[in-house]
Coordinates of C-alpha atoms and ligand atoms in Angstrom, one line a residue:
X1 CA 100.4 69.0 95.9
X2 CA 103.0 70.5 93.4
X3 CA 103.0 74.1 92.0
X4 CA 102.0 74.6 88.6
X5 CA 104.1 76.0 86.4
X6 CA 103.3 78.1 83.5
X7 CA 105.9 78.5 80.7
X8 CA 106.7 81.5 79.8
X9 CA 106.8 83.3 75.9
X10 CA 109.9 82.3 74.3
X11 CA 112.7 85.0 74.8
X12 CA 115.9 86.5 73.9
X13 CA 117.9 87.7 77.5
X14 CA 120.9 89.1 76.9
X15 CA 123.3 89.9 80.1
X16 CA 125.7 92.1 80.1
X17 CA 128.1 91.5 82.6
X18 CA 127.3 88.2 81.9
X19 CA 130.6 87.5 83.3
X20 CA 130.5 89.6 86.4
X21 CA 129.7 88.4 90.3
X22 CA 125.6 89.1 89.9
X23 CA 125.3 86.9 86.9
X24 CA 127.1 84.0 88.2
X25 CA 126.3 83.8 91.6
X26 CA 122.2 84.6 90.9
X27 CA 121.3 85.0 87.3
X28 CA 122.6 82.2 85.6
X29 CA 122.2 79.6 88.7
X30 CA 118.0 81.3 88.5
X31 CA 117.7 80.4 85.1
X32 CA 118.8 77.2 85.3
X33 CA 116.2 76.5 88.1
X34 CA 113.7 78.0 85.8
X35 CA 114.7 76.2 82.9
X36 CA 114.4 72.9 85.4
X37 CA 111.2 73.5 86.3
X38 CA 110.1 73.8 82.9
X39 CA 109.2 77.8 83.0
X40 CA 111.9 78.5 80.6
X41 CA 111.5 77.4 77.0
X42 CA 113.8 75.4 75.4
X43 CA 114.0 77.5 72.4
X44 CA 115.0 80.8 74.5
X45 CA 118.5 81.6 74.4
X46 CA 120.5 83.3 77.3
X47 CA 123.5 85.5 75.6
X48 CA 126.3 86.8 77.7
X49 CA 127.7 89.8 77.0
X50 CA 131.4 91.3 78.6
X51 CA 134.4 92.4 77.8
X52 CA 136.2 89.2 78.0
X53 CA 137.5 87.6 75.3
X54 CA 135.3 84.4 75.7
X55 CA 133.3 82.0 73.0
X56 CA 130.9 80.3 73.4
X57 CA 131.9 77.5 74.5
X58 CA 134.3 79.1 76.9
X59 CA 131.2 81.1 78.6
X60 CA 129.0 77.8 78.8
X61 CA 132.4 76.4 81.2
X62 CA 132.6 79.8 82.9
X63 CA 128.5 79.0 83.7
X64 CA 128.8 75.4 84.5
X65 CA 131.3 76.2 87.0
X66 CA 129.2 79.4 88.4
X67 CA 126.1 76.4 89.2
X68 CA 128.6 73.7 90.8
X69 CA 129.9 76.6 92.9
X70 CA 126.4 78.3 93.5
X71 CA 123.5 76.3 92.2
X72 CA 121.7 74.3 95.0
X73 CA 120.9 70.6 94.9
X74 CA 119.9 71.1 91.3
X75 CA 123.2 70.7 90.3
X76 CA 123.5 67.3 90.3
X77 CA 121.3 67.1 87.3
X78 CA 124.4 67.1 84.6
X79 CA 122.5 66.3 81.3
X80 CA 119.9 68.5 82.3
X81 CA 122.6 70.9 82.7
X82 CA 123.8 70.2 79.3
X83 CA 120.5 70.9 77.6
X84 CA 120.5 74.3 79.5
X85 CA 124.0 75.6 78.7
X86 CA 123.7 74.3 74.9
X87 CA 120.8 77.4 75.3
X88 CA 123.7 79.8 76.1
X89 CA 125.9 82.0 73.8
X90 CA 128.3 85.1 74.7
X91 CA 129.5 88.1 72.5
X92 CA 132.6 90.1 73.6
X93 CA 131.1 93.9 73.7
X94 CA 132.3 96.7 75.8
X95 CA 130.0 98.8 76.2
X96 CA 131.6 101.8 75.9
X97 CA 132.7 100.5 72.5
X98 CA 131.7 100.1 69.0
X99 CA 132.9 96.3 68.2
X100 CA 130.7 93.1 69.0
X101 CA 127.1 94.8 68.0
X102 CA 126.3 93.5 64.4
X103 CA 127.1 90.0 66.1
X104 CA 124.5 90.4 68.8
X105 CA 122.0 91.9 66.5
X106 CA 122.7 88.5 64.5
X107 CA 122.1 86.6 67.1
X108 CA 118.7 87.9 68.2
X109 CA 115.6 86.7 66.6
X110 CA 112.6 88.4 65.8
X111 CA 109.2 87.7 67.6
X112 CA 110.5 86.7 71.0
X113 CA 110.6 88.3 73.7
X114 CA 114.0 90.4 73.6
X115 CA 115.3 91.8 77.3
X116 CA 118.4 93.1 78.4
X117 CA 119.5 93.2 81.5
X118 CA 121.9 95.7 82.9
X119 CA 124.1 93.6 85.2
X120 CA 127.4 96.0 85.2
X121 CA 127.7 99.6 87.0
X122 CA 125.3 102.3 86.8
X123 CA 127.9 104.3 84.7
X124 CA 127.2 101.7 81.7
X125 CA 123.3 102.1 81.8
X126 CA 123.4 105.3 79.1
X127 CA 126.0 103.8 76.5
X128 CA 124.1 100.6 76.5
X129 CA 120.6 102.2 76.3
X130 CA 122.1 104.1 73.2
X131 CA 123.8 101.5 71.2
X132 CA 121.4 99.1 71.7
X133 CA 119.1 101.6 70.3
X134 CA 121.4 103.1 67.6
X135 CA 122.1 99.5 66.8
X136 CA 118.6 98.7 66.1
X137 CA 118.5 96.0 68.7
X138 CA 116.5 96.8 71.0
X139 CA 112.4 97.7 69.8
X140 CA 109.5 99.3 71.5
X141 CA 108.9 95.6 72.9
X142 CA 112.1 95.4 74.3
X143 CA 112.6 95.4 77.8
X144 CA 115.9 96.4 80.1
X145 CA 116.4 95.5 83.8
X146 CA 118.6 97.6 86.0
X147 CA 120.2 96.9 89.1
X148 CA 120.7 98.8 92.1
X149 CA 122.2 101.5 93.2
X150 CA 119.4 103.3 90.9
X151 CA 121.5 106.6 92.0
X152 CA 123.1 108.1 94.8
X153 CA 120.7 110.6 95.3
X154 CA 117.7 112.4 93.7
X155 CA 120.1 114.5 91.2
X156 CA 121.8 111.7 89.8
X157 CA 118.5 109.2 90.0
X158 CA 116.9 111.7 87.9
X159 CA 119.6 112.3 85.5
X160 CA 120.1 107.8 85.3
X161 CA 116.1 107.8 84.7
X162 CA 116.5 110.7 81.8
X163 CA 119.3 109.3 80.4
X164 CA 117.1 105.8 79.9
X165 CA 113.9 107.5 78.9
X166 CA 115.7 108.9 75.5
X167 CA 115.9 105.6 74.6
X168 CA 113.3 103.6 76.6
X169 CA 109.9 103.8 77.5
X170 CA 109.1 103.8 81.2
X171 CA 106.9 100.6 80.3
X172 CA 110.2 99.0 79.4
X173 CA 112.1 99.7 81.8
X174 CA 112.7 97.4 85.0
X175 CA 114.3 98.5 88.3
X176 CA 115.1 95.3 89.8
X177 CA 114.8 95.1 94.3
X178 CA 115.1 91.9 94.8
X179 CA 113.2 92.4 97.7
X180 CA 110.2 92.4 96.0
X181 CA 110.5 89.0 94.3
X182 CA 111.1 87.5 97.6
X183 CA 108.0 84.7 97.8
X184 CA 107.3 86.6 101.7
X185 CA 106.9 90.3 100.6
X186 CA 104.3 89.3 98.2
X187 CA 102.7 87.0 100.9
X188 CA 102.8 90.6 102.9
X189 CA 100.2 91.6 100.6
X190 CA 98.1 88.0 100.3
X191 CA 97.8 88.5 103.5
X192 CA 96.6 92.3 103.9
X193 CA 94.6 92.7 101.0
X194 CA 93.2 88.5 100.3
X195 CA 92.0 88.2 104.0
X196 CA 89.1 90.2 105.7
X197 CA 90.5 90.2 109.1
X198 CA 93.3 92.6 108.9
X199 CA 92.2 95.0 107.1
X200 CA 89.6 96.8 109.5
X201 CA 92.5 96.5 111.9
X202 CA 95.3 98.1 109.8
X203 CA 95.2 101.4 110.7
X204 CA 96.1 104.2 113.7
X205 CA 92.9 103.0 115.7
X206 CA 94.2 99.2 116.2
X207 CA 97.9 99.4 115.4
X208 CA 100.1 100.9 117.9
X209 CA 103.3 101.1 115.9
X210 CA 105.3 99.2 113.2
X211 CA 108.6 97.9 113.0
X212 CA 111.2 97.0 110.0
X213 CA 114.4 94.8 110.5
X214 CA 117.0 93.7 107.9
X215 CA 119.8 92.3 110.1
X216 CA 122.6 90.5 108.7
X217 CA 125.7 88.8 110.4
X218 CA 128.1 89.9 107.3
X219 CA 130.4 92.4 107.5
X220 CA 131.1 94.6 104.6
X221 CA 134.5 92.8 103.8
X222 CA 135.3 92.6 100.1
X223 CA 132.9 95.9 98.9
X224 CA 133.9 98.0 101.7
X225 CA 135.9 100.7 99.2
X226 CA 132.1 100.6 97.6
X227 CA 129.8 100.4 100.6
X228 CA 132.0 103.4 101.9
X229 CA 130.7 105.4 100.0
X230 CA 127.2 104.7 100.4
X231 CA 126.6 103.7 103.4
X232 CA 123.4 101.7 105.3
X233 CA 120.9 104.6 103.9
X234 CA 121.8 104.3 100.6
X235 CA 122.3 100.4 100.4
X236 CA 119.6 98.9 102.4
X237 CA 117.1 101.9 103.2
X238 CA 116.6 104.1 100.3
X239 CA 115.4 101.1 98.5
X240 CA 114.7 97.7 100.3
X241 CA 113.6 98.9 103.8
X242 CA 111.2 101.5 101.8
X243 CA 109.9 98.9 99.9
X244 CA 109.1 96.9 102.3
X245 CA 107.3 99.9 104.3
X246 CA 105.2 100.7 101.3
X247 CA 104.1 97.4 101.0
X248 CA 103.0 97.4 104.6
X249 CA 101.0 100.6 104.7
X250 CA 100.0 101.3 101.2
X251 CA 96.3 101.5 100.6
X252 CA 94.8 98.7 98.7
X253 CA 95.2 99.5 95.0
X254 CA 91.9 98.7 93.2
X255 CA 93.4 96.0 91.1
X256 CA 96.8 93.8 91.7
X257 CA 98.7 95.2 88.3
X258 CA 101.3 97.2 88.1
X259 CA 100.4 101.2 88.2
X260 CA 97.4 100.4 90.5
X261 CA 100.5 98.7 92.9
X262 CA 102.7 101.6 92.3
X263 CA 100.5 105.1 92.5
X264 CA 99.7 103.5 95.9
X265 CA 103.5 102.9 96.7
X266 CA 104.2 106.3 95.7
X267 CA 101.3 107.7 98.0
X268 CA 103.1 106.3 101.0
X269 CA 106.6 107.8 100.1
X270 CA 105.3 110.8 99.3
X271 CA 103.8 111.1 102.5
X272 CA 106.7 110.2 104.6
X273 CA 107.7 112.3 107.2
X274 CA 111.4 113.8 107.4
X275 CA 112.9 112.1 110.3
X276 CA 114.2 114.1 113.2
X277 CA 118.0 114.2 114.2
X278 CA 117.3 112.5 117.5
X279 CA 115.4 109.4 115.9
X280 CA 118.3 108.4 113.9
X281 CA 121.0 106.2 115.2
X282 CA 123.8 105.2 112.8
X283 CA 126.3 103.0 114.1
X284 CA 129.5 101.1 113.2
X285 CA 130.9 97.5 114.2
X286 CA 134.0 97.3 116.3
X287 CA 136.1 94.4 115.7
X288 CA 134.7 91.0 116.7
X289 CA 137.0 88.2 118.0
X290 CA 138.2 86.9 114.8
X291 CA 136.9 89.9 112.7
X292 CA 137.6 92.9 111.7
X293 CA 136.2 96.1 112.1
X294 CA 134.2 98.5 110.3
X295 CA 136.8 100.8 109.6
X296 CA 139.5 98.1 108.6
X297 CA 136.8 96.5 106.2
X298 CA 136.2 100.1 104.4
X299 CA 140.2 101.0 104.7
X300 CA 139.5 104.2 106.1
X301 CA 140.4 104.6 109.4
X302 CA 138.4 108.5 109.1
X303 CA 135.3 106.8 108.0
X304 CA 131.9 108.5 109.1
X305 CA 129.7 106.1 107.1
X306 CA 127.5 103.7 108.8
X307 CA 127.3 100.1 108.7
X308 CA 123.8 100.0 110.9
X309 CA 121.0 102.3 110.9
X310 CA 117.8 102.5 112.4
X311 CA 115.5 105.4 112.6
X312 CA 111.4 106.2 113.2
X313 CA 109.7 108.0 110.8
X314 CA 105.8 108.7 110.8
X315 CA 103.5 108.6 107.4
X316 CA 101.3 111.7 107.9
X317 CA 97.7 110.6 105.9
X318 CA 94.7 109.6 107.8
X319 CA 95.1 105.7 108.0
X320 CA 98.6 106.1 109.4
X321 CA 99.0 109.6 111.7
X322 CA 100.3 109.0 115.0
X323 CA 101.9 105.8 114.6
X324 CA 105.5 105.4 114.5
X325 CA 107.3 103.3 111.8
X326 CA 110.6 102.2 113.2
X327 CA 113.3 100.3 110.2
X328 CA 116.4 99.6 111.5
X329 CA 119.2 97.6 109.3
X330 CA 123.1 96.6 109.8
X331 CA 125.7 94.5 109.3
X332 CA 127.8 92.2 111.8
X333 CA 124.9 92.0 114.0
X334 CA 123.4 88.9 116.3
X335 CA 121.5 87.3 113.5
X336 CA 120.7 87.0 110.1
X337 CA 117.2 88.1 109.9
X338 CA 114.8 90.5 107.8
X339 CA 111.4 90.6 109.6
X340 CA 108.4 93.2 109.8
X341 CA 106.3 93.4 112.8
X342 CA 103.2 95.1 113.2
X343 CA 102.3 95.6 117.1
X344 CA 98.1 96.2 118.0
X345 CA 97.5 98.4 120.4
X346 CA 96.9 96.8 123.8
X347 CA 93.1 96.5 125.2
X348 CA 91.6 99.4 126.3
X349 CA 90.3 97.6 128.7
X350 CA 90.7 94.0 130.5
X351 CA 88.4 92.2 132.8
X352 CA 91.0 90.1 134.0
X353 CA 91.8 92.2 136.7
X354 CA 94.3 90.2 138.6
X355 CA 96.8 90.1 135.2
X356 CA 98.5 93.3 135.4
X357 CA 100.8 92.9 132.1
X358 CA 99.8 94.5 128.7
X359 CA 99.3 92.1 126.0
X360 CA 99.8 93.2 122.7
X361 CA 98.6 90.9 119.6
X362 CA 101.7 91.3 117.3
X363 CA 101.7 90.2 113.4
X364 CA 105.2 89.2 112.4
X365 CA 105.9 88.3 108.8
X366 CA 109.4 86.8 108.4
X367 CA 111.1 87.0 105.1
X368 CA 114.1 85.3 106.7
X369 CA 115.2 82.5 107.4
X370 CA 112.3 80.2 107.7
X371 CA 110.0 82.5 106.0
X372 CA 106.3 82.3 107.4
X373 CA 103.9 84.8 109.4
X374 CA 103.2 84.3 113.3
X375 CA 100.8 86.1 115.2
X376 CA 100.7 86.4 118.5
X377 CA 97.4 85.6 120.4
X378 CA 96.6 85.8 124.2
X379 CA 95.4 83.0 125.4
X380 CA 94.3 81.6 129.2
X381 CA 97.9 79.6 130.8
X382 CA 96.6 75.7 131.0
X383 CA 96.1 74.4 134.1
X384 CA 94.7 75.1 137.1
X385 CA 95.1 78.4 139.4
X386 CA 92.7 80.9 138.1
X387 CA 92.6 83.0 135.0
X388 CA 96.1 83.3 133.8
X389 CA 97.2 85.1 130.9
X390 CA 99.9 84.2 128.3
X391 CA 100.9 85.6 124.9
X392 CA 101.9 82.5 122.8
X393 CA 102.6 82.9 118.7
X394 CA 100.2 81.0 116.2
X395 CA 103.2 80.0 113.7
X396 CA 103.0 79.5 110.4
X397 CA 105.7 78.5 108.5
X398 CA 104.8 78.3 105.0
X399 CA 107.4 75.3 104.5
X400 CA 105.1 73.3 106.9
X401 CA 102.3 74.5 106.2
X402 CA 102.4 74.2 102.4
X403 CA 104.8 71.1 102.2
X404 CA 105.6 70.0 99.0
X405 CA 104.2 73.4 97.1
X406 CA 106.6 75.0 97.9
X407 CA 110.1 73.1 96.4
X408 CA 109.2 74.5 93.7
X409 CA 109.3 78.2 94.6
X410 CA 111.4 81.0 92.5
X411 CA 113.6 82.8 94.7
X412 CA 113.6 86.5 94.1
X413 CA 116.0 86.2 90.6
X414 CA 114.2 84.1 89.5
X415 CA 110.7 85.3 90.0
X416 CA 111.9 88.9 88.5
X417 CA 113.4 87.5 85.8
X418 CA 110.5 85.6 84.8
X419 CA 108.0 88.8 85.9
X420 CA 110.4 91.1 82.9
X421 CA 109.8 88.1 80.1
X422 CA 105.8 88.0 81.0
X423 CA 105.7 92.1 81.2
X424 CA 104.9 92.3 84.0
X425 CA 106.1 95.3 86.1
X426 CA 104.4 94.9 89.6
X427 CA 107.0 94.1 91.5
X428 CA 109.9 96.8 89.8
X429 CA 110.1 99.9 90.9
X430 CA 109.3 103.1 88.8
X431 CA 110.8 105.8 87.9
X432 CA 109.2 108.4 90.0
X433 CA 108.5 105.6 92.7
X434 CA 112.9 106.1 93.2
X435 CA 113.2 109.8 92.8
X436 CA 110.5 110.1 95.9
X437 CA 112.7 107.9 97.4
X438 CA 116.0 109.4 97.4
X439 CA 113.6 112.8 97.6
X440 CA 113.2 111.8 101.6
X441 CA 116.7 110.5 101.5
X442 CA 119.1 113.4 100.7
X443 CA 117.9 115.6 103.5
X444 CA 118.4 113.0 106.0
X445 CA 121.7 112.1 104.6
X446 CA 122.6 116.3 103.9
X447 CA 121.9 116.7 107.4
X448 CA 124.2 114.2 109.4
X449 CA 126.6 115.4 106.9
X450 CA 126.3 118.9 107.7
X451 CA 125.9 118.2 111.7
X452 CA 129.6 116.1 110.9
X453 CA 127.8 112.7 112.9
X454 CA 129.8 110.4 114.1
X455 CA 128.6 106.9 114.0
X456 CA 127.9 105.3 117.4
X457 CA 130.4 102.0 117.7
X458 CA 128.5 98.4 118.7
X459 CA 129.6 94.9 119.4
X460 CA 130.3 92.4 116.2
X461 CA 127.2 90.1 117.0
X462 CA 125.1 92.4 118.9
X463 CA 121.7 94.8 118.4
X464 CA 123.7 97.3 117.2
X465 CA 124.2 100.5 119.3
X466 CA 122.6 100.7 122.2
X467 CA 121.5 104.0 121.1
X468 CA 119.2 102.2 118.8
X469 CA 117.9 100.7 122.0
X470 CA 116.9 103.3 123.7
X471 CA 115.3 104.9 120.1
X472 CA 112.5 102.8 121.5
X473 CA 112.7 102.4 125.3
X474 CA 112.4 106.7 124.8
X475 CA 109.0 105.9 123.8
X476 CA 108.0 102.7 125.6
X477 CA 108.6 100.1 123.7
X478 CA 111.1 97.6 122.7
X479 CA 112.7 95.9 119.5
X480 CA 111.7 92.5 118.7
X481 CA 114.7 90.5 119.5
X482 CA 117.2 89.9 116.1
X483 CA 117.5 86.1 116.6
X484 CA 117.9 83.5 113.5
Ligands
NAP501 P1 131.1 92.7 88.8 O1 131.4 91.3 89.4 O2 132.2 93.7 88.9 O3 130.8 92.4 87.3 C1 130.7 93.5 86.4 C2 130.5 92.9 85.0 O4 130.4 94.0 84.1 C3 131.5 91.9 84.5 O5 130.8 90.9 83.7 C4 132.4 92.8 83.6 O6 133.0 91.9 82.7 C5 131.3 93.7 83.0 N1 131.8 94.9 82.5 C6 132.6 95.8 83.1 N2 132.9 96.9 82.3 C7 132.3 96.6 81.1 C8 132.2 97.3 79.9 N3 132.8 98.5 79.7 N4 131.5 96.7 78.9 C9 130.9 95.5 79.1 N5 130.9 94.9 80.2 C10 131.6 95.4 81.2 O7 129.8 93.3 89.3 P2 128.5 92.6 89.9 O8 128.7 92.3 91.3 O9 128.1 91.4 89.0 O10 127.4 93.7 89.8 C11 126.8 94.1 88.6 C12 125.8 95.2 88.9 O11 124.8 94.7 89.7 C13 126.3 96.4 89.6 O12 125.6 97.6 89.2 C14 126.0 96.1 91.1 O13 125.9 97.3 91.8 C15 124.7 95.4 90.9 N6 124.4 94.5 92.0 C16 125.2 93.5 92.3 C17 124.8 92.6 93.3 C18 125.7 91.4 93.7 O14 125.3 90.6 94.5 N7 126.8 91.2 93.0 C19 123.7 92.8 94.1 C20 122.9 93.9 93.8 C21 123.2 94.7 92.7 P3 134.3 92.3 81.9 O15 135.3 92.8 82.9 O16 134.7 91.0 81.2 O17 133.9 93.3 80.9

């Protein structure tokens, strides 16, 4: 069985900072998967846009390089490759400048699609909105794609998302978290709202409390001046781990488009409880055996900022009161993982008297590695001796389950990219979906601040602190283990 895919409208994507770590490592290698797999036209053009002084030709080498170095096994496929950079072009603009537009504008045609996507820093966002509009390049069709950080905080979220509404609609505009293109997170809602058995059990009567983990093993080398100043709030929670929470407790929008999807989103942030200063746990990594430490990798041996965080928060509405949501995210830890975990509550009552143990039924949905959903079931130990109990996982890996469906699966570039050319906005984040956001954000941040915090230290290759440990033992639980 082999995915079918649909091609989509022919389009104009320009990218600037088409030269620039982003486009090269994901954009570019995306849309040559795309174009492989016959999703991207092969009238559309794809023109880079930087301050370099490239060609043409020069940015189709830059690109082919960027695929051998980052593409997968598709690679291989040279005059494939050929046919897809000959779709390429590159203008030299800055974007703070005035030189370079009239020769984009020539180059864009009318009646295709025409998106723009904002691969350079947040700082660019207003002079490109306003000479692509003073230019006359961009239309009420067009479409722009930002990337993250949308922001810092809710002042200057608000002031980014002003500053593109002069020129651009809010149905124009995407906010790109890749987390939401990932094949898994939208399985998360296949799963909640296109089966009947969850639902009745998705709420404060059946589940006992949820958990959130983005784990990686990297360190913060090579961006640590940046992530310095943001921190594991800022980069992972405000946006990914919250996206991943609203997914998991929204209430089922009446339709799967785009609004429905995000008033619910929206809902759940706006009903997020501030967290208490004894349920966050920030932490920083100590130096592991042949790595550095946090505080080497940020160059700032006074650094307060946190490489790990984890924290429980409660969503006060009726479905959700009472049950804790714990998230918790790092760097440098045991495993590269990002998994959500939904625990039941235990029986109320068992009438196998001689078993003793609680057994939970737990929902796990793995968005990596091996992405796939296991649930665990209690089942009677085989053999004989009685009636004994034993939790065992009913696994399914959506590589084996689905086979040869899924080679052809977009990863999260991809999928977004494609979603901005069809128009459709489900899986970007609105405007007012990212000021609620940061809205729960700043306090928490404003108060560790103001309380002058100091990160807890953990082990390189660890669970993080072990105050993050006993966030949970406090209330009788326990993490899921962070194993690849
Ligand atoms: P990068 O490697 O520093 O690239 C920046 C790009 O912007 C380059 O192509 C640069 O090219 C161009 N640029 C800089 N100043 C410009 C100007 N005045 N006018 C026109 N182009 C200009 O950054 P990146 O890692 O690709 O990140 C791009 C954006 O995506 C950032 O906002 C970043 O936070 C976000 N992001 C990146 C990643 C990632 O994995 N890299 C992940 C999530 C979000 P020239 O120097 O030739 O002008």
């Amino acid at each position: 069985m082999v995915s079918r895919v649909i091609p989509v409208e022919d389009f104009d994507l320009v990218i600037f900072g088409g030269t620039g770590d982003l486009a090269r490592r994901k954009i570019l290698p995306g849309l040559f998967r795309r174009f492989l797999s016959g999703q991207m036209p092969s009238t559309s053009r794809v023109i880079g846009a930087a301050r370099s002084d490239l060609d043409s030709d020069g940015y189709r080498a830059m690109i082919r390089e960027a695929i051998d170095e980052f593409g997968g096994d598709e690679k291989s496929e040279t005059a494939k490759l050929d046919a897809f950079l000959a779709q390429l072009d590159y203008v030299p603009i800055d974007a703070m400048g005035t030189g370079g537009w009239s020769d984009l504008s020539k180059l864009m045609r009318d009646g295709v699609v025409k998106a723009f996507y904002f691969s350079v820093a947040p700082s660019l966002f207003g002079p490109l909105a306003e000479r692509l509009h003073d230019h006359g390049i961009a239309g009420p069709d067009s479409r722009i794609v930002v990337e993250k950080p949308f922001g810092r905080d809710l002042a200057s979220a608000h002031e980014l998302n002003a500053t593109l509404a002069e020129h651009f609609d809010e149905r124009q505009i995407y906010r790109i978290d890749h987390y939401l293109g990932k094949e898994t997170v939208q399985n998360l809602m296949a799963v909640r709202f296109g089966n009947v058995l969850f639902e009745p059990l998705w709420n404060n009567h059946y589940v006992d409390h949820i958990q959130i983990t983005v784990a990686e093993t990297v360190g913060v080398g090579g961006r640590g001046a940046y992530y310095d100043r943001s921190g594991a709030m800022r980069d992972m929670v405000q946006n990914h781990l919250m996206q991943l929470l609203c997914l998991i407790a929204m209430e089922p929008p009446s339709e799967f488009e785009a609004d429905a999807v995000r008033d619910e989103k929206l809902k759940v942030i706006r009903a997020l409880q501030p967290v208490e200063p004894h349920h966050i746990v920030r932490g920083q990594y100590q130096a592991g055996p042949e790595t550095a430490s946090y505080r080497e990798d940020a160059e700032n041996e006074r650094s307060f900022t946190e490489s790990f965080i984890a924290m429980r928060t409660e969503i006060a509405n009726w479905r959700w009161a009472g049950v804790p949501f714990y998230m918790r995210t790092g760097k440098r830890l045991r495993a590269r993982t990002s998994e959500i975990t939904v625990v039941f509550k235990d029986l109320g009552h068992s009438i196998f008297k001689d078993d003793g143990v609680a057994h939970h039924n737990i929902l796990s949905i793995r968005l990596q590695p091996n992405e796939g959903i296991d649930l665990q079931m209690t089942i009677k130990e085989p053999g004989p001796g009685g009636m004994r109990l034993v939790d065992v996982p009913l696994d399914l890996t959506f590589a084996e389950a689905l086979g040869d469906t899924v080679e052809d699966v977009a990863d999260a570039y991809e999928r977004l990219i494609m979603d901005v050319i069809r128009g459709n906005q489900t899986l970007f984040m609105r405007g007012d979906e990212v000021e609620a956001a940061w809205a729960w954000t700043d306090p928490l941040i404003e108060g560790w601040t103001a309380r002058n915090d100091v990160p807890k230290t953990y082990e390189t290759g660890s669970a993080g602190p072990e105050d993050a440990l006993m966030l949970m033992h406090r209330d009788g639980r326990r993490w899921r283990d962070i194993k690849a």
